XYZ file of C-alpha atoms in Angstrom:
614
model
C 8.151 -16.332 39.545
C 5.047 -14.284 39.956
C 4.626 -14.618 36.404
C 3.893 -18.122 36.353
C 0.500 -18.011 38.356
C -0.680 -15.151 35.702
C -2.931 -15.846 33.170
C -1.321 -16.780 29.295
C -2.642 -14.551 27.426
C -2.353 -11.857 30.214
C 0.905 -12.296 30.122
C 1.746 -11.931 26.753
C -0.131 -8.656 26.498
C 2.760 -7.047 29.429
C 4.790 -8.879 26.804
C 4.093 -6.914 24.214
C 3.926 -3.902 25.604
C 7.563 -3.841 27.417
C 8.763 -4.805 23.850
C 7.174 -2.176 22.609
C 8.466 -0.079 25.616
C 11.581 -0.627 24.863
C 12.392 -0.335 20.919
C 10.185 2.812 21.370
C 12.637 4.537 23.393
C 15.417 3.128 21.392
C 13.589 5.579 18.098
C 13.881 8.585 17.898
C 10.949 11.471 17.734
C 10.654 12.360 14.341
C 12.091 16.352 13.247
C 10.631 18.705 12.023
C 13.221 20.251 8.819
C 14.341 23.442 9.325
C 12.302 26.502 6.900
C 14.920 27.962 4.751
C 16.368 24.111 3.952
C 12.738 22.818 3.157
C 11.950 26.421 1.101
C 15.900 26.003 -0.712
C 15.009 22.442 -1.162
C 11.553 23.084 -2.820
C 12.529 25.525 -5.069
C 15.101 23.505 -6.690
C 12.493 20.476 -7.205
C 10.748 23.209 -8.801
C 13.821 23.916 -11.716
C 13.183 20.867 -13.616
C 9.697 21.545 -14.017
C 9.341 25.167 -14.653
C 10.119 28.132 -16.944
C 12.592 30.811 -15.684
C 9.749 33.755 -15.675
C 7.312 31.477 -13.346
C 10.203 29.997 -11.283
C 10.997 33.977 -10.102
C 7.788 34.411 -9.875
C 7.713 31.428 -7.105
C 10.991 32.316 -6.060
C 9.267 35.934 -4.450
C 6.701 34.118 -2.933
C 8.166 31.686 -1.231
C 10.882 34.522 -0.205
C 8.376 35.969 1.244
C 7.098 33.169 3.230
C 10.143 32.728 4.302
C 11.491 36.285 5.920
C 12.529 37.072 9.328
C 9.171 37.676 11.081
C 7.145 36.591 8.602
C 4.518 33.907 8.268
C 6.938 30.946 7.653
C 8.636 31.617 10.803
C 5.907 30.986 12.973
C 4.228 28.367 11.499
C 7.143 27.141 11.843
C 7.776 28.059 15.670
C 4.338 25.694 15.807
C 5.514 22.877 14.081
C 8.118 22.892 16.413
C 6.185 23.013 19.822
C 3.428 20.111 18.280
C 6.973 18.428 17.825
C 7.511 18.435 21.584
C 3.975 17.864 23.053
C 2.458 14.825 20.128
C 3.890 10.683 19.163
C 4.197 12.136 15.750
C 4.260 15.725 14.492
C 2.890 14.620 11.126
C 1.982 11.227 10.791
C -1.660 11.815 12.259
C -2.437 14.337 10.034
C -0.717 12.684 7.679
C -3.386 9.648 7.851
C -6.180 11.793 8.087
C -4.896 14.055 5.165
C -3.795 11.414 2.436
C -6.284 8.875 3.284
C -9.194 8.902 5.851
C -10.039 13.263 4.009
C -9.240 11.539 0.849
C -13.264 10.778 -1.302
C -12.172 8.446 -4.077
C -12.833 4.770 -3.939
C -10.492 2.457 -1.661
C -10.511 0.452 -4.746
C -7.940 0.778 -7.294
C -7.394 4.795 -6.364
C -5.445 4.007 -2.780
C -5.536 0.155 -1.638
C -2.535 -1.153 -2.982
C -2.246 -5.100 -4.218
C 0.867 -7.623 -3.702
C 0.463 -10.403 -6.423
C 2.646 -13.570 -5.179
C 3.759 -16.384 -7.666
C 1.905 -18.407 -8.558
C 1.419 -21.902 -6.510
C 1.613 -25.138 -7.689
C -2.329 -26.116 -7.700
C -5.113 -25.738 -10.025
C -8.498 -26.614 -8.541
C -10.297 -26.212 -5.111
C -9.001 -28.744 -3.691
C -6.034 -27.681 -4.108
C -7.374 -23.986 -3.228
C -8.274 -25.489 0.117
C -5.169 -26.584 1.166
C -3.166 -23.860 0.738
C -5.974 -21.569 2.261
C -5.246 -23.228 4.579
C -1.516 -23.170 5.425
C -2.041 -19.443 4.547
C -4.007 -18.780 7.462
C -2.166 -20.764 10.098
C 1.147 -18.686 8.459
C -0.843 -15.672 9.261
C -1.931 -16.656 12.857
C 1.381 -17.739 13.441
C 3.587 -13.949 13.015
C -0.060 -12.306 14.765
C 1.164 -14.950 18.039
C 5.024 -13.414 17.733
C 3.370 -9.706 17.240
C 1.233 -10.273 20.198
C 3.834 -12.038 21.884
C 6.447 -9.377 21.898
C 8.469 -12.057 20.458
C 8.941 -10.006 16.562
C 12.266 -9.072 15.858
C 13.060 -5.348 16.279
C 14.052 -4.169 12.458
C 17.257 -2.339 11.875
C 18.845 -0.500 9.073
C 21.604 0.854 8.153
C 22.360 0.094 11.949
C 19.562 1.336 13.277
C 16.131 -0.013 14.677
C 13.329 1.074 13.211
C 9.372 2.395 14.513
C 7.586 -1.013 15.094
C 4.006 0.425 16.196
C 2.159 -0.663 12.760
C 2.733 -4.148 12.848
C -0.290 -4.997 16.037
C -2.738 -2.742 14.136
C -2.318 -4.335 11.274
C -4.935 -7.500 12.990
C -8.466 -7.126 14.209
C -8.437 -3.486 12.037
C -10.907 -1.531 9.575
C -11.454 1.779 8.083
C -14.945 2.137 8.765
C -16.571 5.263 6.047
C -18.259 8.125 7.023
C -19.774 11.037 5.269
C -17.108 13.892 5.666
C -14.333 11.396 6.367
C -13.597 7.848 8.116
C -11.590 6.345 10.884
C -10.071 3.706 11.745
C -11.461 1.094 14.700
C -9.274 -1.554 15.830
C -9.974 -4.078 18.516
C -6.466 -6.346 18.163
C -6.410 -7.473 22.363
C -4.467 -9.417 22.871
C -6.525 -10.236 26.129
C -9.535 -9.867 24.353
C -9.761 -9.659 21.054
C -11.360 -10.902 18.463
C -10.883 -14.567 17.808
C -12.399 -15.195 13.886
C -11.624 -14.522 10.595
C -13.586 -13.823 7.728
C -13.913 -15.607 4.921
C -15.427 -14.705 1.676
C -16.852 -17.005 -1.219
C -19.570 -16.267 -3.779
C -19.911 -13.290 -1.975
C -20.769 -14.646 0.867
C -19.351 -14.256 4.503
C -18.364 -16.253 7.227
C -17.196 -15.964 10.914
C -14.456 -18.587 11.084
C -12.687 -19.111 14.529
C -9.555 -19.969 14.811
C -8.722 -20.535 18.341
C -10.094 -23.357 20.466
C -11.469 -22.664 23.177
C -7.715 -23.231 25.474
C -6.986 -19.898 23.134
C -4.765 -22.527 21.100
C -4.817 -21.599 16.940
C -6.626 -24.000 14.830
C -4.133 -26.838 13.686
C -3.741 -27.008 9.273
C -5.734 -29.575 9.582
C -8.838 -28.164 11.893
C -8.496 -24.963 9.639
C -9.346 -26.764 6.385
C -12.488 -28.615 8.015
C -13.900 -25.996 8.381
C -13.037 -24.189 4.878
C -14.659 -27.406 3.531
C -18.108 -26.621 5.218
C -17.250 -23.046 4.249
C -17.677 -24.596 0.368
C -20.421 -26.980 0.722
C -22.180 -23.620 2.469
C -21.708 -21.109 -0.569
C -22.883 -22.622 -3.539
C -23.535 -19.821 -5.916
C -27.156 -18.502 -5.639
C -28.443 -15.386 -6.264
C -26.953 -13.845 -3.102
C -25.681 -10.197 -3.513
C -22.462 -8.836 -3.632
C -22.422 -6.690 -0.251
C -18.919 -6.118 -0.324
C -18.854 -4.230 -3.794
C -21.255 -1.413 -1.782
C -17.930 -0.845 0.471
C -15.743 0.011 -3.670
C -18.018 2.596 -4.111
C -16.861 6.807 -3.339
C -16.299 6.959 0.281
C -19.322 9.516 0.986
C -22.010 7.120 -1.274
C -20.649 4.231 0.644
C -21.055 6.321 3.897
C -24.513 6.783 3.473
C -25.418 3.140 2.231
C -23.537 2.038 5.662
C -25.927 4.206 7.504
C -28.729 2.968 5.644
C -27.254 -0.868 6.086
C -26.566 -1.074 9.741
C -30.623 0.041 10.627
C -31.756 -2.787 10.416
C -30.323 -4.842 13.472
C -29.050 -8.377 11.212
C -27.073 -6.046 9.079
C -25.545 -4.650 11.615
C -24.465 -7.906 13.194
C -22.916 -9.196 10.518
C -21.117 -5.992 9.229
C -19.488 -5.518 12.864
C -18.098 -9.385 12.558
C -16.167 -8.546 9.422
C -14.496 -5.474 11.232
C -13.639 -7.024 13.944
C -11.951 -9.849 12.282
C -8.642 -10.324 12.672
C -8.525 -11.112 9.095
C -10.042 -11.548 5.858
C -9.579 -14.674 3.523
C -11.046 -14.516 0.047
C -11.669 -17.535 -1.825
C -11.859 -16.540 -5.904
C -13.423 -19.124 -8.284
C -11.478 -19.798 -11.886
C -11.080 -16.508 -13.974
C -11.427 -16.419 -17.621
C -7.680 -18.412 -19.035
C -5.347 -15.954 -20.783
C -1.991 -15.734 -22.582
C 0.974 -16.860 -20.532
C 1.979 -13.030 -21.631
C -1.104 -11.352 -19.768
C -1.409 -13.507 -17.242
C 0.722 -11.575 -14.732
C -1.064 -8.338 -15.530
C -4.594 -10.226 -15.234
C -3.734 -11.822 -11.512
C -2.468 -7.921 -10.605
C -5.914 -6.945 -11.457
C -7.916 -9.546 -9.578
C -6.357 -8.949 -6.043
C -5.974 -5.744 -6.962
C -10.223 -4.807 -7.342
C -11.573 -8.659 -8.431
C -12.135 -8.471 -12.170
C -15.630 -6.578 -12.094
C -19.373 -7.633 -10.536
C -19.512 -10.425 -12.820
C -16.236 -12.073 -11.509
C -14.979 -12.289 -7.889
C -15.316 -8.125 -6.814
C -17.765 -9.351 -4.495
C -15.404 -11.618 -2.541
C -13.832 -8.623 -1.149
C -14.398 -5.301 1.846
C -11.927 -2.765 0.661
C -12.497 -1.239 4.281
C -10.521 -4.329 6.133
C -7.455 -3.832 7.003
C -5.687 -7.466 5.379
C -7.424 -9.182 2.712
C -5.807 -12.577 1.512
C -6.949 -13.373 -2.052
C -6.609 -17.417 -2.866
C -7.907 -18.607 -6.638
C -8.740 -21.904 -7.567
C -5.873 -21.600 -10.274
C -3.353 -21.440 -8.101
C -3.154 -17.475 -8.037
C -2.998 -15.516 -4.949
C -2.134 -12.260 -3.254
C -2.939 -9.962 0.267
C -4.924 -6.600 -0.484
C -4.309 -4.129 2.632
C -6.067 -1.202 3.216
C -3.573 1.989 3.463
C -4.640 3.887 6.176
C -3.059 1.532 8.418
C -0.489 -0.410 6.989
C 2.674 0.005 4.772
C 4.527 -2.017 2.180
C 7.796 -2.687 4.450
C 5.699 -4.414 7.371
C 3.346 -5.922 5.000
C 6.539 -7.196 2.893
C 7.760 -8.601 6.652
C 4.300 -10.291 6.755
C 4.150 -12.132 4.000
C 7.785 -13.258 3.951
C 7.300 -14.906 7.384
C 3.554 -16.401 5.722
C 5.396 -17.472 2.628
C 8.757 -19.600 5.281
C 6.128 -21.301 7.388
C 4.296 -22.478 3.771
C 7.572 -23.985 3.195
C 6.933 -26.461 6.770
C 5.177 -29.876 6.879
C 2.073 -29.537 9.086
C 3.522 -31.701 11.910
C 1.488 -30.605 14.728
C -2.262 -33.288 15.673
C -5.487 -31.662 15.506
C -6.920 -32.531 19.121
C -10.019 -34.570 18.714
C -12.553 -32.542 19.722
C -15.576 -31.678 17.153
C -15.478 -27.947 16.146
C -19.233 -25.858 16.076
C -19.339 -24.877 12.236
C -18.623 -21.635 10.879
C -21.601 -18.904 11.330
C -22.684 -17.561 7.812
C -23.316 -13.877 7.938
C -26.478 -12.676 6.769
C -27.548 -9.087 5.338
C -30.990 -7.932 4.971
C -31.653 -6.205 2.260
C -34.407 -3.511 1.097
C -35.418 -1.536 -1.920
C -32.841 1.414 -0.213
C -29.981 -0.806 0.028
C -30.762 -2.989 -3.399
C -30.570 0.331 -5.162
C -27.142 1.198 -3.403
C -25.702 -1.771 -4.443
C -26.838 -1.686 -7.761
C -25.279 1.653 -8.322
C -21.910 0.303 -6.787
C -21.743 -2.703 -9.624
C -22.237 -0.299 -12.292
C -19.305 2.365 -10.886
C -16.875 -0.419 -10.157
C -16.919 -2.257 -13.098
C -16.648 2.063 -15.062
C -13.627 1.959 -12.439
C -12.452 -1.566 -13.492
C -12.718 -0.979 -17.398
C -11.221 2.292 -17.059
C -8.260 0.903 -15.811
C -5.091 -0.795 -17.560
C -3.134 -2.629 -16.111
C 1.046 -4.181 -17.711
C 2.987 -6.153 -15.634
C 6.586 -7.353 -16.719
C 8.992 -8.916 -15.185
C 12.477 -7.259 -17.301
C 15.378 -9.987 -17.270
C 18.113 -8.624 -19.006
C 19.375 -7.072 -15.850
C 18.902 -7.500 -11.931
C 20.300 -4.837 -9.554
C 23.142 -6.852 -8.886
C 24.409 -5.661 -12.551
C 24.047 -1.718 -10.847
C 26.151 -3.124 -7.937
C 28.646 -3.369 -9.858
C 28.709 -0.126 -11.380
C 28.724 1.287 -8.307
C 25.713 3.130 -8.490
C 21.929 2.733 -6.436
C 20.218 0.035 -7.437
C 16.901 1.896 -7.158
C 18.077 5.681 -8.623
C 18.642 4.241 -11.435
C 15.635 2.538 -12.724
C 14.100 5.677 -11.174
C 16.362 7.340 -13.919
C 15.028 4.564 -16.353
C 11.450 5.359 -15.456
C 11.841 9.655 -15.817
C 14.013 8.702 -18.600
C 10.883 6.458 -20.215
C 8.353 8.826 -19.626
C 9.961 11.807 -20.834
C 10.440 9.312 -24.548
C 6.504 8.673 -24.656
C 5.603 12.465 -23.764
C 8.536 14.753 -24.675
C 8.658 16.015 -21.074
C 9.402 15.376 -17.282
C 7.077 15.557 -14.434
C 6.357 16.028 -11.329
C 7.238 12.012 -10.218
C 7.027 11.071 -5.951
C 8.589 7.815 -5.033
C 8.659 6.057 -1.425
C 10.306 6.780 1.305
C 9.984 4.769 4.753
C 10.608 7.301 7.881
C 10.384 3.946 10.436
C 13.625 5.274 11.752
C 11.668 7.626 14.134
C 8.583 6.951 16.716
C 5.797 6.586 14.670
C 6.937 7.292 11.364
C 4.772 6.514 7.833
C 6.631 8.142 4.881
C 7.793 11.261 2.565
C 8.082 11.530 -0.864
C 11.828 11.590 -2.492
C 11.017 13.798 -5.815
C 12.289 13.220 -9.135
C 12.997 14.496 -11.720
C 15.669 16.545 -10.820
C 18.661 18.888 -12.633
C 20.509 16.431 -13.189
C 18.834 13.486 -14.573
C 16.689 16.103 -16.792
C 20.099 16.702 -18.061
C 20.508 13.182 -18.732
C 17.437 12.979 -19.933
C 17.942 16.044 -22.455
C 21.567 14.621 -23.694
C 20.709 10.227 -24.088
C 19.361 10.683 -26.989
C 21.705 13.113 -28.465
C 24.041 11.372 -31.161
C 26.221 14.636 -30.395
C 27.098 13.530 -27.099
C 29.368 10.989 -26.481
C 29.390 8.065 -24.645
C 31.402 9.301 -22.040
C 29.529 12.140 -21.458
C 26.810 10.529 -21.146
C 27.933 7.736 -18.245
C 28.970 10.746 -16.892
C 25.469 12.817 -16.639
C 23.728 9.436 -15.573
C 26.028 8.752 -12.248
C 26.042 12.575 -11.368
C 22.097 11.688 -12.293
C 22.228 8.880 -10.302
C 24.350 10.159 -7.254
C 21.705 13.724 -6.889
C 18.814 10.961 -6.334
C 20.279 8.576 -4.215
C 21.309 11.877 -1.893
C 17.482 12.848 -2.088
C 16.735 9.487 -0.969
C 19.054 10.187 1.817
C 17.747 13.296 3.195
C 14.405 11.535 2.637
C 14.785 8.802 5.084
C 16.780 11.000 7.315
C 13.347 13.109 7.595
C 14.717 15.738 5.338
C 12.622 15.484 3.120
C 10.292 18.355 2.078
C 6.963 17.104 1.379
C 5.493 16.526 4.550
C 6.695 19.383 6.135
C 5.307 21.675 3.475
C 2.073 19.772 4.242
C 2.855 20.871 8.428
C 3.349 24.039 7.472
C -0.201 24.528 5.629
C -1.755 22.035 8.041
C -0.684 24.471 10.550
C -1.465 27.377 8.853
C -5.308 26.142 8.808
C -5.650 24.818 12.291
C -4.893 28.314 13.379
C -7.612 29.550 11.070
C -5.456 31.247 8.891
C -5.996 31.602 4.985
C -4.449 29.325 3.207
C -0.638 30.665 2.433
C -0.338 32.273 -0.751
C 2.829 29.386 -1.712
C 0.413 26.751 -1.399
C -2.185 28.674 -3.348
C 0.479 29.494 -5.822
C 0.874 27.902 -9.443
C 4.037 26.046 -9.177
C 2.759 23.706 -6.038
C -0.543 22.931 -7.893
C 2.026 21.694 -10.391
C 4.745 20.465 -8.258
C 2.143 18.070 -6.278
C 0.204 16.742 -9.574
C 2.189 13.175 -8.877
C 2.255 12.291 -12.427
C 4.376 9.801 -12.052
C 3.515 7.780 -8.623
C 6.284 4.919 -8.378
C 7.360 2.705 -5.295
C 10.232 0.206 -5.266
C 8.508 -2.953 -3.126
C 11.492 -4.879 -2.691
C 10.740 -8.832 -0.797
C 12.096 -11.891 -0.984
C 10.141 -13.039 -3.754
C 9.356 -12.873 -7.389
C 6.285 -10.228 -6.153
C 4.416 -7.366 -7.991
C 2.554 -4.567 -6.373
C 0.463 -2.409 -8.564
C -2.107 0.380 -7.611
C -3.853 3.248 -9.580
C -2.338 6.720 -10.327
C -3.308 9.086 -8.211
C -4.560 11.406 -11.201
C -6.167 11.086 -13.864
C -3.188 11.497 -16.504
C -0.927 9.917 -14.294
C 1.452 6.245 -14.438
C 1.482 4.498 -11.470
C 4.641 1.978 -11.871
C 5.599 0.211 -9.066
C 9.175 -2.416 -9.589
C 10.596 -5.332 -6.564
C 14.202 -5.346 -7.626
C 15.654 -8.958 -7.696
C 19.653 -10.384 -8.211
C 19.092 -10.830 -12.050
C 15.667 -8.993 -13.326
C 13.004 -6.922 -11.774
C 9.078 -7.220 -11.661
C 7.471 -4.097 -12.498
C 4.019 -3.211 -12.693
C 3.081 -0.122 -14.845
C -1.034 1.316 -14.322
C -2.689 4.359 -16.243
C -6.635 5.036 -17.367
C -7.927 4.820 -20.329
C -10.240 7.480 -19.938
C -6.745 9.777 -20.344
C -5.663 10.008 -24.082
C -2.710 10.750 -23.349
C -1.698 8.014 -21.110
C -0.998 3.927 -22.199
C 0.066 2.055 -19.311
C 1.609 -0.558 -22.186
C 2.942 2.050 -24.092
C 5.160 3.288 -20.951
C 6.083 -0.331 -20.256
C 7.565 -0.739 -23.374
C 9.414 2.146 -23.325
C 10.645 1.392 -20.362
C 12.039 -1.970 -21.102
C 13.329 0.138 -23.948
C 15.227 2.143 -21.632
C 16.620 -0.066 -19.397
C 18.071 -1.785 -22.255
C 19.516 1.226 -23.852
C 20.394 2.374 -20.060
C 22.845 -1.567 -20.273
C 24.172 -0.570 -23.432
C 25.983 2.703 -21.864
C 27.986 0.605 -20.084
C 28.185 -2.083 -22.536
C 28.238 -1.023 -25.367
C 27.659 -3.739 -28.529
C 31.138 -3.572 -31.229
């Protein structure tokens, strides 16, 4: 009875807090793994990567670090104290160290892109109709989050942490001279009511709620997008968004100069505060069907360059939906605030929403004209822009992207073998790398830690000893097929065990990082275990991999973590698997297309191991 007198948006706030409290109370805190366990598993992980003499040298360093009364024990005690008095003992540190202190450009190096199946339109009219539906679908999802009605997700019967969902909206990364920070404006009571729409490098503020707080209908949104189109014909406008693609230190300095002007400051703040950004891209050069998926993934990831759609991005923004005139579409997100699983939930909701007809009648109320955002460009900012254009084009030309759809089998075939599909694909990736480079390398797959309060991610490491044994035996004709099958099963099982350990908060990489950062926080010298060449080798991730399973034929892509590495993403479906492979052209040793072709051949060879041809 009391709630009936409370305004709907305030009631929404109470509901959201109550549901979040209930969800948080049922999700346990993230554990600090035992020190001895982590150190032993670290040494085991090094075995496939190091020769015996180097491994023995590292073993002595590790033993000293973990000895009774040693530095490791002291740091471990402090981590346990930290865990008792903090929301999550590692997540804040991880976000700061992995993202906010990283100075590389967000474009390619950090922001992941998801390219979704092409829609059935080929002109600007279809583009705006679909974009209207997309906006309405995202607002519908946001309403579920704000009202606390978003269903708590579960894994293996355990509730997952839902904290990241409210952070997706009205948030943005802000550049700084030494490190960045994230601002979040999404308050249910008085949060922003607009999105940013960008077309032909020109930004617009589009209010998406009526005065009574109800979201605009699809037809209202469509009418507003038509107005934006009429105001955004290509002129000599500068692509201001390209500034956000710069090296973070460089962009931080340019950001300070940009905000000295009152008009610029107002425009930038409106972009930062917006619920999300919609990028209306112009058509790109037609390519063959074989190369289309790679081209579209590149378009979502970086916009295609300064003469294409890169000016239609604000890379600091947490959510950027991209819709092209040719039916291509996808999502680019900023990683400090968002992770793959919540993004997949959002996209699944939007895709389901897009299947529904629009039955809501638009109210006969005149809407205000969308507000065009202006920028004053002096000689300094003009120089910043010219440098940003050059650097982005260099970065884009350096990135090689190869996407392909492997159609011989999908996860169902692997399940029939009573094997883990993810572990099986990881084995194929390492086999392909070995065939190309005649060695194995440090590789990281991503494990979600959402089973814990405030949990983000940990790494699942490969190769394992079992994986190395299989890879070395696979192309050896002297080894029998039965022996190879047995070695494969052992390798897949070993990787599945590592996966289970990471999901349960018992991975090694976040724990090792926590020990290192604890020492730094106490003003100590970096412990010798982290100065050892073995640690450098073990964290030089030549293979950055990620399984992003969704309910649709989408593919994620991002750039490699190191100049001489690869990034491999995959989305296993029932009877096929989508892959993206990226590498840098500047490295003569790596080649995305060669690894992709070898990976395809390796998957076929693994299938034939279980289904030998007569």
